[in-house]
PDB file of C-alpha atoms in Angstrom:
ATOM      1  CA  MET A   1       0.000   0.000   0.000  1.00 68.00           C
ATOM      2  CA  LYS A   2       1.297   3.425  -0.998  1.00 65.00           C
ATOM      3  CA  PRO A   3       2.007   5.681   1.973  1.00 77.00           C
ATOM      4  CA  LEU A   4      -0.046   8.820   2.401  1.00 93.00           C
ATOM      5  CA  THR A   5       1.541  11.981   1.006  1.00 97.00           C
ATOM      6  CA  ILE A   6       1.081  14.819   3.471  1.00 97.00           C
ATOM      7  CA  GLY A   7       1.159  18.354   2.111  1.00 98.00           C
ATOM      8  CA  TYR A   8       1.492  21.637   3.939  1.00 98.00           C
ATOM      9  CA  THR A   9       0.903  25.230   3.021  1.00 98.00           C
ATOM     10  CA  THR A  10       0.372  28.446   4.917  1.00 97.00           C
ATOM     11  CA  GLY A  11      -1.114  31.854   4.486  1.00 95.00           C
ATOM     12  CA  VAL A  12      -2.908  34.756   6.047  1.00 95.00           C
ATOM     13  CA  PHE A  13      -6.025  34.115   3.918  1.00 95.00           C
ATOM     14  CA  ASP A  14      -7.339  37.603   4.634  1.00 95.00           C
ATOM     15  CA  LEU A  15     -10.299  38.660   2.451  1.00 92.00           C
ATOM     16  CA  PHE A  16     -10.450  35.127   1.029  1.00 93.00           C
ATOM     17  CA  HIS A  17     -10.426  35.246  -2.802  1.00 91.00           C
ATOM     18  CA  ILE A  18     -10.051  32.980  -5.861  1.00 91.00           C
ATOM     19  CA  GLY A  19      -6.239  33.048  -5.624  1.00 90.00           C
ATOM     20  CA  HIS A  20      -6.453  31.497  -2.157  1.00 93.00           C
ATOM     21  CA  LEU A  21      -8.851  28.847  -3.428  1.00 94.00           C
ATOM     22  CA  ASN A  22      -6.595  28.079  -6.413  1.00 92.00           C
ATOM     23  CA  ILE A  23      -3.516  27.471  -4.269  1.00 93.00           C
ATOM     24  CA  LEU A  24      -5.453  25.148  -1.938  1.00 96.00           C
ATOM     25  CA  LYS A  25      -6.961  23.264  -4.882  1.00 96.00           C
ATOM     26  CA  ARG A  26      -3.569  22.906  -6.606  1.00 96.00           C
ATOM     27  CA  ALA A  27      -1.938  21.791  -3.366  1.00 97.00           C
ATOM     28  CA  LYS A  28      -4.557  19.102  -2.791  1.00 98.00           C
ATOM     29  CA  GLU A  29      -3.963  17.796  -6.339  1.00 97.00           C
ATOM     30  CA  HIS A  30      -0.385  16.952  -5.273  1.00 97.00           C
ATOM     31  CA  CYS A  31      -0.988  15.276  -1.920  1.00 97.00           C
ATOM     32  CA  ASP A  32      -3.378  12.916  -0.172  1.00 97.00           C
ATOM     33  CA  TYR A  33      -3.768  14.937   3.014  1.00 97.00           C
ATOM     34  CA  LEU A  34      -3.462  18.716   3.076  1.00 98.00           C
ATOM     35  CA  ILE A  35      -2.636  20.639   6.241  1.00 98.00           C
ATOM     36  CA  VAL A  36      -3.026  24.404   6.096  1.00 98.00           C
ATOM     37  CA  GLY A  37      -1.482  26.826   8.557  1.00 98.00           C
ATOM     38  CA  VAL A  38      -3.426  30.063   8.963  1.00 98.00           C
ATOM     39  CA  SER A  39      -1.365  32.933  10.336  1.00 97.00           C
ATOM     40  CA  THR A  40      -2.585  34.329  13.631  1.00 97.00           C
ATOM     41  CA  ASP A  41      -3.333  38.045  13.904  1.00 97.00           C
ATOM     42  CA  GLU A  42      -0.312  38.412  16.195  1.00 96.00           C
ATOM     43  CA  LEU A  43       2.033  36.752  13.694  1.00 96.00           C
ATOM     44  CA  VAL A  44       0.791  38.931  10.826  1.00 95.00           C
ATOM     45  CA  GLN A  45       1.219  42.034  12.969  1.00 95.00           C
ATOM     46  CA  SER A  46       4.774  41.000  13.870  1.00 93.00           C
ATOM     47  CA  TYR A  47       6.117  40.633  10.311  1.00 88.00           C
ATOM     48  CA  LYS A  48       3.773  42.710   8.149  1.00 88.00           C
ATOM     49  CA  ASN A  49       3.152  45.406  10.745  1.00 91.00           C
ATOM     50  CA  LYS A  50      -0.555  45.362   9.972  1.00 90.00           C
ATOM     51  CA  THR A  51      -3.631  43.608  11.272  1.00 92.00           C
ATOM     52  CA  PRO A  52      -5.755  41.479   8.928  1.00 94.00           C
ATOM     53  CA  VAL A  53      -9.204  42.834   8.082  1.00 94.00           C
ATOM     54  CA  ILE A  54     -10.838  39.505   8.920  1.00 96.00           C
ATOM     55  CA  PRO A  55     -10.071  38.255  12.473  1.00 97.00           C
ATOM     56  CA  PHE A  56      -8.070  35.040  12.875  1.00 98.00           C
ATOM     57  CA  HIS A  57     -10.963  32.960  14.252  1.00 98.00           C
ATOM     58  CA  GLU A  58     -13.033  33.774  11.145  1.00 98.00           C
ATOM     59  CA  ARG A  59     -10.160  33.217   8.678  1.00 98.00           C
ATOM     60  CA  ILE A  60      -9.337  29.806  10.160  1.00 98.00           C
ATOM     61  CA  ALA A  61     -13.046  28.817  10.063  1.00 98.00           C
ATOM     62  CA  ILE A  62     -13.256  29.810   6.378  1.00 98.00           C
ATOM     63  CA  VAL A  63     -10.161  27.772   5.440  1.00 98.00           C
ATOM     64  CA  ASP A  64     -11.366  24.818   7.527  1.00 98.00           C
ATOM     65  CA  ALA A  65     -14.584  24.745   5.490  1.00 98.00           C
ATOM     66  CA  ILE A  66     -12.767  24.406   2.141  1.00 98.00           C
ATOM     67  CA  GLN A  67     -13.215  20.932   0.670  1.00 98.00           C
ATOM     68  CA  TYR A  68      -9.533  20.623  -0.307  1.00 98.00           C
ATOM     69  CA  VAL A  69      -8.313  21.135   3.267  1.00 98.00           C
ATOM     70  CA  ASP A  70      -8.028  18.099   5.549  1.00 98.00           C
ATOM     71  CA  LYS A  71      -6.673  19.858   8.624  1.00 98.00           C
ATOM     72  CA  VAL A  72      -6.188  23.471   9.586  1.00 98.00           C
ATOM     73  CA  ILE A  73      -3.836  24.744  12.257  1.00 98.00           C
ATOM     74  CA  ALA A  74      -2.843  28.106  13.679  1.00 98.00           C
ATOM     75  CA  GLN A  75       0.465  29.331  12.281  1.00 97.00           C
ATOM     76  CA  GLU A  76       2.027  31.087  15.264  1.00 97.00           C
ATOM     77  CA  HIS A  77       5.582  31.355  13.874  1.00 95.00           C
ATOM     78  CA  ARG A  78       7.230  31.331  10.457  1.00 92.00           C
ATOM     79  CA  ASP A  79       9.752  28.536  11.101  1.00 94.00           C
ATOM     80  CA  LYS A  80       8.655  25.976   8.480  1.00 95.00           C
ATOM     81  CA  TYR A  81      11.301  23.466   9.537  1.00 95.00           C
ATOM     82  CA  LYS A  82      10.107  23.527  13.148  1.00 96.00           C
ATOM     83  CA  THR A  83       6.576  22.955  11.876  1.00 97.00           C
ATOM     84  CA  TRP A  84       7.839  20.045   9.758  1.00 97.00           C
ATOM     85  CA  GLU A  85       9.369  18.504  12.904  1.00 96.00           C
ATOM     86  CA  GLU A  86       5.902  18.612  14.464  1.00 96.00           C
ATOM     87  CA  LEU A  87       3.792  17.568  11.456  1.00 96.00           C
ATOM     88  CA  GLN A  88       6.206  15.430   9.361  1.00 96.00           C
ATOM     89  CA  TYR A  89       4.747  16.567   6.042  1.00 97.00           C
ATOM     90  CA  ASP A  90       6.238  15.335   2.738  1.00 97.00           C
ATOM     91  CA  ILE A  91       5.748  18.367   0.542  1.00 97.00           C
ATOM     92  CA  MET A  92       5.305  22.058   1.129  1.00 97.00           C
ATOM     93  CA  PHE A  93       3.456  24.371  -1.248  1.00 97.00           C
ATOM     94  CA  VAL A  94       4.289  28.044  -1.562  1.00 93.00           C
ATOM     95  CA  GLY A  95       3.927  30.904  -4.032  1.00 89.00           C
ATOM     96  CA  ASP A  96       6.655  31.231  -6.646  1.00 88.00           C
ATOM     97  CA  ASP A  97       7.572  34.728  -5.467  1.00 85.00           C
ATOM     98  CA  TRP A  98       9.494  32.991  -2.663  1.00 88.00           C
ATOM     99  CA  LYS A  99      11.640  30.877  -5.036  1.00 91.00           C
ATOM    100  CA  GLY A 100      15.268  31.938  -4.989  1.00 93.00           C
ATOM    101  CA  THR A 101      14.964  34.006  -1.823  1.00 93.00           C
ATOM    102  CA  PRO A 102      17.610  33.410   0.864  1.00 93.00           C
ATOM    103  CA  LEU A 103      14.882  32.177   3.257  1.00 89.00           C
ATOM    104  CA  PHE A 104      13.647  29.480   0.882  1.00 92.00           C
ATOM    105  CA  ASP A 105      17.091  28.604  -0.491  1.00 94.00           C
ATOM    106  CA  ASP A 106      18.073  27.783   3.100  1.00 94.00           C
ATOM    107  CA  LEU A 107      14.825  25.932   3.696  1.00 94.00           C
ATOM    108  CA  GLU A 108      15.240  23.881   0.504  1.00 95.00           C
ATOM    109  CA  ALA A 109      18.717  22.827   1.672  1.00 95.00           C
ATOM    110  CA  LYS A 110      17.393  21.785   5.095  1.00 96.00           C
ATOM    111  CA  PHE A 111      14.433  19.957   3.584  1.00 96.00           C
ATOM    112  CA  GLN A 112      16.657  18.043   1.144  1.00 95.00           C
ATOM    113  CA  THR A 113      18.350  16.368   4.114  1.00 96.00           C
ATOM    114  CA  VAL A 114      15.011  14.982   5.318  1.00 96.00           C
ATOM    115  CA  GLY A 115      13.380  14.267   1.945  1.00 96.00           C
ATOM    116  CA  VAL A 116      10.825  17.085   1.916  1.00 97.00           C
ATOM    117  CA  ASN A 117      10.052  18.797  -1.385  1.00 96.00           C
ATOM    118  CA  ILE A 118       8.937  22.374  -1.924  1.00 96.00           C
ATOM    119  CA  MET A 119       6.553  22.961  -4.814  1.00 96.00           C
ATOM    120  CA  TYR A 120       6.212  26.556  -5.986  1.00 95.00           C
ATOM    121  CA  PHE A 121       2.906  27.657  -7.496  1.00 91.00           C
ATOM    122  CA  PRO A 122       2.386  30.734  -9.656  1.00 87.00           C
ATOM    123  CA  TYR A 123       0.076  33.299  -8.160  1.00 77.00           C
ATOM    124  CA  THR A 124      -3.318  33.846  -9.735  1.00 73.00           C
ATOM    125  CA  GLY A 125      -2.880  37.014 -11.756  1.00 70.00           C
ATOM    126  CA  GLY A 126      -4.840  40.140 -10.980  1.00 69.00           C
ATOM    127  CA  VAL A 127      -6.067  39.140  -7.542  1.00 69.00           C
ATOM    128  CA  SER A 128      -4.690  39.586  -4.038  1.00 69.00           C
ATOM    129  CA  SER A 129      -5.951  40.694  -0.648  1.00 66.00           C
ATOM    130  CA  THR A 130      -4.039  43.947  -1.155  1.00 71.00           C
ATOM    131  CA  LEU A 131      -5.888  44.590  -4.443  1.00 71.00           C
ATOM    132  CA  VAL A 132      -9.224  43.772  -2.790  1.00 68.00           C
ATOM    133  CA  LYS A 133      -8.466  46.291  -0.030  1.00 69.00           C
ATOM    134  CA  GLU A 134      -7.483  48.924  -2.599  1.00 73.00           C
ATOM    135  CA  LYS A 135     -10.729  48.385  -4.524  1.00 70.00           C
ATOM    136  CA  LEU A 136     -12.743  48.765  -1.330  1.00 72.00           C
ATOM    137  CA  LEU A 137     -11.074  52.081  -0.594  1.00 72.00           C
ATOM    138  CA  THR A 138     -11.713  53.610  -4.037  1.00 75.00           C
TER     139      THR A 138
END
């Protein structure tokens, strides 16, 4: 019997839009069991210096209701390797704007030693939470 492939992805998922849905759908197409980390309000504030429009408890409930998601967890830190030690996922999914950054080059090197792959997805063009916020303000 083939072992279960566990996938992992993360995000803020503020003002949930089609780009969010696309990344979750694509991720699920490449694994048997998808775990999604939703960034807490405190984490977002700490690295983006802004508070999401939609509170954490609502964002995590929205992601949990998506049919492609098997498990949702609170993302309270950005250390993906530490999270891997806890969850033992096989593949991580992330937007392609992270490819080639020092953070993900280092992470790829660490993951290679434990057999974890990183799959980069292109972003859905013309949509983002930032664009949604800008449209609401105009």
